Short mmCIF file of C-alpha atoms in Angstrom, two decimals:
data_model
loop_
_atom_site.label_atom_id
_atom_site.label_comp_id
_atom_site.label_asym_id
_atom_site.label_seq_id
_atom_site.Cartn_x
_atom_site.Cartn_y
_atom_site.Cartn_z
CA MET A 1 71.34 90.68 131.31
CA ARG A 2 71.47 92.54 127.84
CA LEU A 3 75.01 93.04 128.29
CA ILE A 4 75.92 88.85 128.52
CA ALA A 5 75.99 88.19 124.72
CA PRO A 6 78.50 91.17 123.99
CA MET A 7 80.73 90.05 126.56
CA LEU A 8 80.45 86.36 125.43
CA ALA A 9 81.37 87.26 122.25
CA LEU A 10 84.36 89.06 123.72
CA ALA A 11 85.57 86.18 125.20
CA ALA A 12 85.31 84.47 121.88
CA LEU A 13 87.47 86.57 120.39
CA ALA A 14 90.43 86.36 122.84
CA ALA A 15 90.83 83.49 122.09
CA CYS A 16 91.78 84.19 118.38
CA ASP A 17 94.83 83.61 116.93
CA SER A 18 96.05 86.92 115.48
CA GLY A 19 98.13 85.82 113.23
CA THR A 20 101.85 87.45 114.71
CA GLU A 21 102.70 84.34 116.90
CA SER A 22 104.25 82.12 114.43
CA ARG A 23 106.23 84.91 113.13
CA GLU A 24 110.18 85.15 112.61
CA GLU A 25 111.48 86.90 115.73
CA ALA A 26 114.35 88.81 113.57
CA ALA A 27 112.24 89.70 110.64
CA SER A 28 115.41 90.54 108.85
CA THR A 29 115.96 86.34 108.77
CA ARG A 30 113.19 85.90 105.99
CA ALA A 31 113.90 82.84 103.56
CA VAL A 32 113.37 83.42 100.28
CA GLN A 33 115.01 79.90 98.82
CA ARG A 34 112.52 78.79 95.88
CA GLU A 35 111.23 74.69 96.03
CA HIS A 36 113.03 73.43 93.65
CA THR A 37 110.91 72.09 90.69
CA ALA A 38 111.49 69.72 88.27
CA ILE A 39 111.38 71.02 84.32
CA PRO A 40 108.48 69.36 82.44
CA TYR A 41 109.08 66.70 80.74
CA GLY A 42 109.04 67.08 77.02
CA THR A 43 110.08 71.13 77.17
CA ALA A 44 113.45 72.42 77.38
CA SER A 45 114.67 75.66 80.08
CA ARG A 46 115.34 78.84 78.22
CA GLY A 47 119.34 78.78 77.39
CA THR A 48 119.86 75.04 77.16
CA ALA A 49 120.85 75.24 73.34
CA ALA A 50 123.25 78.09 73.79
CA ARG A 51 124.52 75.98 77.34
CA ALA A 52 125.03 72.98 75.15
CA ALA A 53 126.87 74.92 72.33
CA ALA A 54 129.13 76.33 74.49
CA LEU A 55 129.69 72.87 76.29
CA ALA A 56 130.37 71.50 72.61
CA SER A 57 134.42 70.48 71.49
CA PRO A 58 136.75 72.13 70.97
CA GLY A 59 135.39 75.00 73.16
CA SER A 60 136.91 78.50 73.11
CA SER A 61 140.22 79.09 72.46
CA ALA A 62 143.06 79.92 75.13
CA THR A 63 143.48 83.72 75.54
CA PRO A 64 145.25 84.97 78.24
CA GLU A 65 141.85 86.36 79.25
CA LEU A 66 140.68 82.71 79.26
CA LEU A 67 143.69 81.84 81.79
CA ASP A 68 143.21 84.63 84.15
CA ARG A 69 139.31 83.39 84.43
CA GLY A 70 140.29 79.56 84.58
CA ARG A 71 142.48 80.11 86.73
CA GLU A 72 140.15 82.00 89.25
CA ARG A 73 137.06 79.70 88.79
CA PHE A 74 140.10 76.99 89.25
CA LEU A 75 141.34 78.64 93.38
CA ILE A 76 137.54 79.05 93.63
CA PHE A 77 136.09 75.01 92.74
CA CYS A 78 138.65 73.27 92.36
CA SER A 79 142.51 74.14 94.97
CA PRO A 80 139.99 73.40 97.84
CA CYS A 81 140.37 69.68 96.96
CA HIS A 82 143.11 70.00 94.15
CA GLY A 83 145.53 71.95 95.82
CA ALA A 84 146.70 75.39 94.64
CA SER A 85 149.24 73.47 92.20
CA GLY A 86 147.17 71.22 91.09
CA ARG A 87 149.30 67.92 93.14
CA GLY A 88 146.16 66.90 95.09
CA ASP A 89 146.38 68.45 98.12
CA GLY A 90 144.05 70.86 99.22
CA LEU A 91 142.92 71.66 102.58
CA VAL A 92 139.46 70.01 102.40
CA VAL A 93 142.38 67.03 101.96
CA SER A 94 143.91 67.29 105.03
CA ARG A 95 140.60 67.11 106.76
CA GLY A 96 139.96 64.28 105.92
CA PHE A 97 138.50 63.85 101.96
CA PRO A 98 140.56 61.21 100.42
CA ALA A 99 143.28 62.46 98.50
CA PRO A 100 141.94 63.12 94.28
CA PRO A 101 145.07 61.86 92.01
CA SER A 102 147.47 64.34 90.85
CA TYR A 103 147.31 66.15 87.44
CA HIS A 104 150.83 65.78 87.00
CA GLN A 105 150.72 61.84 86.37
CA GLU A 106 151.24 60.92 82.84
CA ARG A 107 147.26 59.61 82.79
CA LEU A 108 146.29 62.94 83.34
CA ARG A 109 149.10 64.57 81.39
CA GLY A 110 147.51 63.07 78.10
CA ALA A 111 144.18 63.30 78.96
CA PRO A 112 141.85 65.93 76.24
CA PHE A 113 140.40 68.82 77.47
CA GLU A 114 137.31 67.32 76.56
CA HIS A 115 138.23 64.49 79.53
CA ILE A 116 138.45 67.64 82.44
CA VAL A 117 135.26 69.16 80.99
CA SER A 118 133.25 65.79 81.05
CA VAL A 119 134.89 65.00 84.28
CA ILE A 120 133.26 68.68 85.94
CA THR A 121 130.27 68.60 84.08
CA ASN A 122 129.57 64.86 85.49
CA GLY A 123 131.68 64.49 88.17
CA THR A 124 134.20 61.38 88.99
CA GLY A 125 134.72 58.93 91.58
CA LEU A 126 133.95 60.72 94.60
CA MET A 127 133.92 64.32 92.90
CA HIS A 128 130.78 65.54 92.69
CA SER A 129 129.10 67.48 89.60
CA TYR A 130 130.31 70.92 89.48
CA ALA A 131 127.45 71.88 86.40
CA ASP A 132 125.50 73.81 88.74
CA ARG A 133 128.42 75.75 90.18
CA VAL A 134 130.59 76.22 86.53
CA PRO A 135 128.62 77.18 83.75
CA PRO A 136 129.75 75.72 79.94
CA GLU A 137 132.29 78.40 79.31
CA ASP A 138 134.21 78.80 82.46
CA ARG A 139 134.65 74.89 82.02
CA TRP A 140 136.35 75.09 79.04
CA ALA A 141 138.77 77.88 80.85
CA VAL A 142 139.41 76.15 83.87
CA ALA A 143 140.47 73.00 81.46
CA HIS A 144 142.69 75.57 79.37
CA TYR A 145 144.22 76.28 83.19
CA VAL A 146 144.56 72.45 84.01
CA ARG A 147 146.76 71.92 81.39
CA SER A 148 148.75 74.64 81.63
CA LEU A 149 149.51 73.96 85.53
CA GLN A 150 150.53 71.08 84.14
CA ARG A 151 153.02 71.96 81.26
CA THR A 152 154.22 74.91 84.10
CA GLU A 153 155.22 71.31 86.51
CA ALA A 154 156.25 69.42 83.82
CA GLN A 155 158.60 72.52 82.89
CA THR A 156 160.31 72.69 86.28
CA ALA A 157 160.50 69.02 86.04
CA GLY A 158 162.56 69.00 82.93
CA ALA A 159 164.41 71.52 84.55
CA SER A 160 165.07 70.23 87.62
CA GLU A 161 166.15 66.79 86.11
CA MET B 1 84.02 126.58 152.17
CA ALA B 2 87.88 124.89 152.25
CA GLN B 3 90.20 126.05 149.68
CA LEU B 4 89.86 123.74 146.46
CA PHE B 5 93.60 123.72 146.26
CA SER B 6 96.14 123.45 149.08
CA ARG B 7 99.49 126.12 149.25
CA ARG B 8 101.72 123.60 147.55
CA ALA B 9 99.80 124.10 144.47
CA THR B 10 101.43 126.11 142.12
CA THR B 11 104.57 124.50 142.90
CA ILE B 12 103.86 121.03 141.90
CA PHE B 13 102.00 122.75 138.88
CA ARG B 14 104.85 124.79 138.01
CA VAL B 15 107.49 121.42 138.41
CA VAL B 16 105.11 119.52 136.21
CA LEU B 17 105.29 121.76 133.74
CA THR B 18 109.22 122.22 133.33
CA LEU B 19 109.03 118.35 133.64
CA THR B 20 106.61 117.25 131.10
CA PRO B 21 108.76 118.61 128.37
CA LEU B 22 111.68 117.49 129.35
CA ALA B 23 110.04 113.92 129.76
CA ALA B 24 109.26 114.36 126.51
CA ALA B 25 111.97 115.23 125.26
CA ALA B 26 114.08 112.44 127.09
CA GLY B 27 112.17 109.74 124.84
CA GLY B 28 112.21 111.55 122.12
CA GLY B 29 115.90 111.52 122.42
CA LEU B 30 116.38 108.06 123.50
CA THR B 31 114.06 106.62 121.04
CA TYR B 32 116.08 108.18 118.17
CA ALA B 33 119.18 107.13 119.68
CA TRP B 34 117.59 103.29 120.00
CA LEU B 35 116.57 103.29 115.83
CA ARG B 36 120.00 104.37 115.01
CA SER B 37 122.09 102.14 117.26
CA ASP B 38 122.88 98.28 116.06
CA ALA B 39 120.83 96.69 118.50
CA ALA B 40 117.79 97.24 116.82
CA TRP B 41 119.30 96.41 113.82
CA GLY B 42 119.95 93.13 114.58
CA VAL B 43 123.84 93.82 114.21
CA GLY B 44 125.34 90.94 116.34
CA LYS B 45 122.59 88.81 116.38
CA PRO B 46 122.67 85.28 114.44
CA ALA B 47 119.82 83.79 113.41
CA PRO B 48 118.30 80.18 113.85
CA GLN B 49 120.22 78.10 111.35
CA PRO B 50 118.91 74.29 110.42
CA ILE B 51 122.87 72.96 110.92
CA PRO B 52 125.33 75.26 113.20
CA PHE B 53 127.18 76.27 110.47
CA ARG B 54 130.28 77.45 111.56
CA HIS B 55 131.92 80.51 108.16
CA ASP B 56 135.04 80.50 110.46
CA LEU B 57 135.97 77.07 109.82
CA HIS B 58 134.68 77.17 106.12
CA ALA B 59 135.91 80.58 104.87
CA GLY B 60 138.19 81.15 107.72
CA VAL B 61 140.46 78.19 108.22
CA LEU B 62 139.38 75.71 105.09
CA LYS B 63 140.46 79.16 103.04
CA ILE B 64 136.83 78.20 100.87
CA ASP B 65 136.27 81.12 98.69
CA CYS B 66 133.00 82.90 99.59
CA ARG B 67 131.59 81.48 95.63
CA TYR B 68 131.80 78.25 96.05
CA CYS B 69 128.50 78.16 98.20
CA HIS B 70 127.10 81.65 97.54
CA THR B 71 127.59 81.16 93.54
CA GLY B 72 125.20 83.91 92.58
CA ALA B 73 127.06 86.68 94.47
CA GLU B 74 128.95 87.95 90.92
CA ARG B 75 125.96 87.51 88.16
CA ALA B 76 122.06 88.05 89.87
CA ALA B 77 120.76 89.84 92.41
CA ASP B 78 120.81 87.20 95.03
CA ALA B 79 123.81 85.70 96.35
CA GLY B 80 122.11 82.38 96.86
CA MET B 81 122.92 79.63 99.49
CA PRO B 82 124.14 76.31 99.28
CA SER B 83 122.27 73.51 97.76
CA ALA B 84 122.20 70.19 100.10
CA GLN B 85 124.33 68.97 96.86
CA THR B 86 127.04 71.47 97.18
CA CYS B 87 127.43 70.40 100.50
CA MET B 88 127.65 66.88 99.88
CA THR B 89 130.57 67.23 97.87
CA CYS B 90 132.48 67.77 100.66
CA HIS B 91 129.97 66.48 103.62
CA SER B 92 129.52 62.60 101.37
CA GLN B 93 132.63 62.10 103.01
CA ILE B 94 133.72 64.46 105.79
CA TRP B 95 131.49 64.06 109.40
CA ALA B 96 129.55 61.90 106.92
CA GLY B 97 127.99 60.22 109.63
CA ALA B 98 127.31 63.34 112.02
CA SER B 99 124.38 64.04 113.80
CA VAL B 100 124.53 67.30 113.24
CA LEU B 101 124.29 66.66 109.17
CA GLU B 102 120.82 65.13 109.58
CA PRO B 103 119.16 67.91 108.44
CA LEU B 104 121.10 67.97 105.31
CA ARG B 105 120.81 64.46 104.75
CA THR B 106 117.08 64.55 105.06
CA ALA B 107 116.78 67.40 102.21
CA LEU B 108 118.51 65.32 99.80
CA ALA B 109 117.03 62.07 100.23
CA LEU B 110 113.26 64.25 100.07
CA ASP B 111 114.39 66.70 96.94
CA THR B 112 113.83 69.77 99.71
CA PRO B 113 115.64 72.80 99.82
CA LEU B 114 117.74 72.86 103.42
CA ARG B 115 116.47 76.11 104.96
CA TRP B 116 119.19 78.66 105.69
CA ARG B 117 118.29 81.86 107.06
CA SER B 118 119.55 85.12 105.76
CA VAL B 119 121.09 87.57 108.30
CA SER B 120 120.64 90.73 105.62
CA ARG B 121 117.84 89.87 104.47
CA LEU B 122 117.33 93.73 102.59
CA PRO B 123 112.86 94.34 103.02
CA ASP B 124 110.72 93.65 99.98
CA PHE B 125 111.05 97.38 98.85
CA ALA B 126 114.41 97.78 98.51
CA TYR B 127 115.99 96.43 94.82
CA PHE B 128 119.41 94.38 95.97
CA HIS B 129 121.58 93.31 92.79
CA HIS B 130 124.83 90.93 94.25
CA GLY B 131 126.33 91.02 90.82
CA ALA B 132 126.04 95.05 90.23
CA HIS B 133 127.70 95.47 93.22
CA VAL B 134 130.68 92.96 92.88
CA SER B 135 130.98 93.79 89.88
CA LYS B 136 132.17 97.77 90.43
CA GLY B 137 134.20 96.68 93.15
CA VAL B 138 132.59 96.39 96.45
CA THR B 139 134.09 93.45 98.47
CA CYS B 140 131.61 91.02 100.33
CA ALA B 141 133.31 92.13 103.70
CA THR B 142 131.91 95.33 102.54
CA CYS B 143 128.55 94.82 103.97
CA HIS B 144 129.05 91.43 105.24
CA GLY B 145 132.12 92.07 107.72
CA ARG B 146 134.71 89.50 108.70
CA VAL B 147 131.70 86.52 108.39
CA GLU B 148 135.44 84.37 107.65
CA GLU B 149 135.83 85.17 111.22
CA MET B 150 132.74 84.69 112.48
CA PRO B 151 131.42 80.97 114.22
CA LYS B 152 128.17 82.21 114.60
CA THR B 153 126.93 83.93 111.46
CA VAL B 154 125.83 87.17 111.71
CA LYS B 155 124.94 90.92 110.51
CA ALA B 156 128.49 92.91 110.78
CA ARG B 157 126.80 96.37 109.48
CA THR B 158 123.26 98.14 109.83
CA LEU B 159 122.04 97.77 106.32
CA SER B 160 119.99 100.41 106.63
CA MET B 161 119.00 103.17 103.79
CA GLY B 162 121.19 105.68 105.28
CA TRP B 163 124.26 103.01 105.87
CA CYS B 164 123.24 102.77 101.50
CA LEU B 165 123.74 106.14 100.46
CA GLU B 166 126.93 106.45 103.14
CA CYS B 167 128.43 104.66 100.08
CA HIS B 168 126.44 105.86 97.04
CA ARG B 169 126.88 109.57 97.99
CA ASP B 170 130.69 109.12 97.18
CA PRO B 171 131.47 105.99 96.00
CA GLY B 172 134.68 106.42 94.43
CA SER B 173 136.65 107.37 98.01
CA ARG B 174 135.09 104.27 99.48
CA LEU B 175 135.43 101.16 97.32
CA PRO B 176 138.69 99.19 99.19
CA LEU B 177 139.61 98.15 95.37
CA HIS B 178 142.82 97.53 96.10
CA THR B 179 142.72 94.77 99.23
CA ALA B 180 139.58 93.45 97.15
CA VAL B 181 138.97 90.15 98.65
CA LEU B 182 137.61 89.51 94.61
CA ALA B 183 140.54 89.94 92.62
CA THR B 184 137.84 90.04 89.49
CA ALA B 185 136.29 93.53 89.89
CA GLU B 186 140.34 94.78 89.63
CA LYS B 187 140.43 93.09 86.77
CA LYS B 188 137.35 93.75 84.59
CA GLN B 189 139.10 97.49 84.91
CA PRO B 190 140.66 98.22 82.11
CA SER B 191 144.50 98.40 83.64
CA GLY B 192 145.51 101.67 85.36
CA GLN B 193 142.11 103.02 85.01
CA ALA B 194 139.88 103.71 87.97
CA PRO B 195 136.58 102.13 88.20
CA ARG B 196 133.91 103.20 85.89
CA ALA B 197 132.69 106.94 86.54
CA HIS B 198 130.12 106.44 88.71
CA ASP B 199 127.31 108.45 88.64
CA THR B 200 126.21 109.37 91.38
CA SER B 201 123.38 111.27 90.66
CA LEU B 202 121.85 107.84 89.06
CA LEU B 203 123.33 105.99 92.73
CA MET B 204 120.99 108.72 94.32
CA SER B 205 118.34 108.52 92.44
CA CYS B 206 115.30 106.91 94.49
CA SER B 207 114.17 104.97 91.59
CA THR B 208 117.74 103.12 91.25
CA CYS B 209 117.06 101.02 94.57
CA HIS B 210 113.12 101.22 94.96
CA ARG B 211 111.86 100.16 91.39
#
């Protein structure tokens, strides 16, 4: 008789959740992605001024290192759609993405560097903004590389005529 | 009074006496082998993902660079997972109505993250910096294997401490600098020079990785 109370307590405990049931099966797949939190009104995030300065015209001047950097960034972020030569024939286009305009048309050949940087920053048409992926200094590097692509293309076109 | 032990008792006792340590040794050996096997570390085991993303298609067929989506790989501790915006760069047009992409559209509409599950997550007591490794010439494939051939993303190496140390002991001979997938690492070195002399004592120091 004296055992009934402890037995009942044990039975009640048996239904308790140990917290282990809901855990992920594979311990190596813990998700640590942080929620996006908007910047509070009236404040600026660290590095805002530096980013703005890096984005300001006329940007960095074209050095071989900058062009190398631009080429590398171009191949990562732009070539999937624009193609390695800038003709708008990237592999993603072959899968059904509407082809972007070629860099080698008259309108874009005459476009200032600022236009290219602004398109990377804000996007245009179907192109999304790349501001979250390409930092300001790299945008100038890409712009310089795009310009060098246009020049090379114009030269080869001129030579073949 | 009858005999307590039968005639066979001595034999049984001897057999048990011999077999018990043998069984213990075999059990220990099996445990050791299991703990060091790939399966115990989850190698080759895919994680449940919100969308059946295929690296073999995106990185393999379409040849999209790793860094297009994992933008932090060169400069941050975390290589990072792509935001819904990043996916939408293409998927606003391609497969725009596909039902498998519903979690993506939901994430975008509700401004919530798309929770991709990493298969290569290290435990909290290990400090790892992607940028430090990539800038020294460690390629993505060194640790993640040939991701561009994986229909389902799986862990390719154990990523155990022993595995890390294999390279930390003698990084020079192991870094495949010349076949680097990421050309960055090579370019950062002055031409014709070997990568910065690795201070092996620092690489083998406990507090380098356990801070």
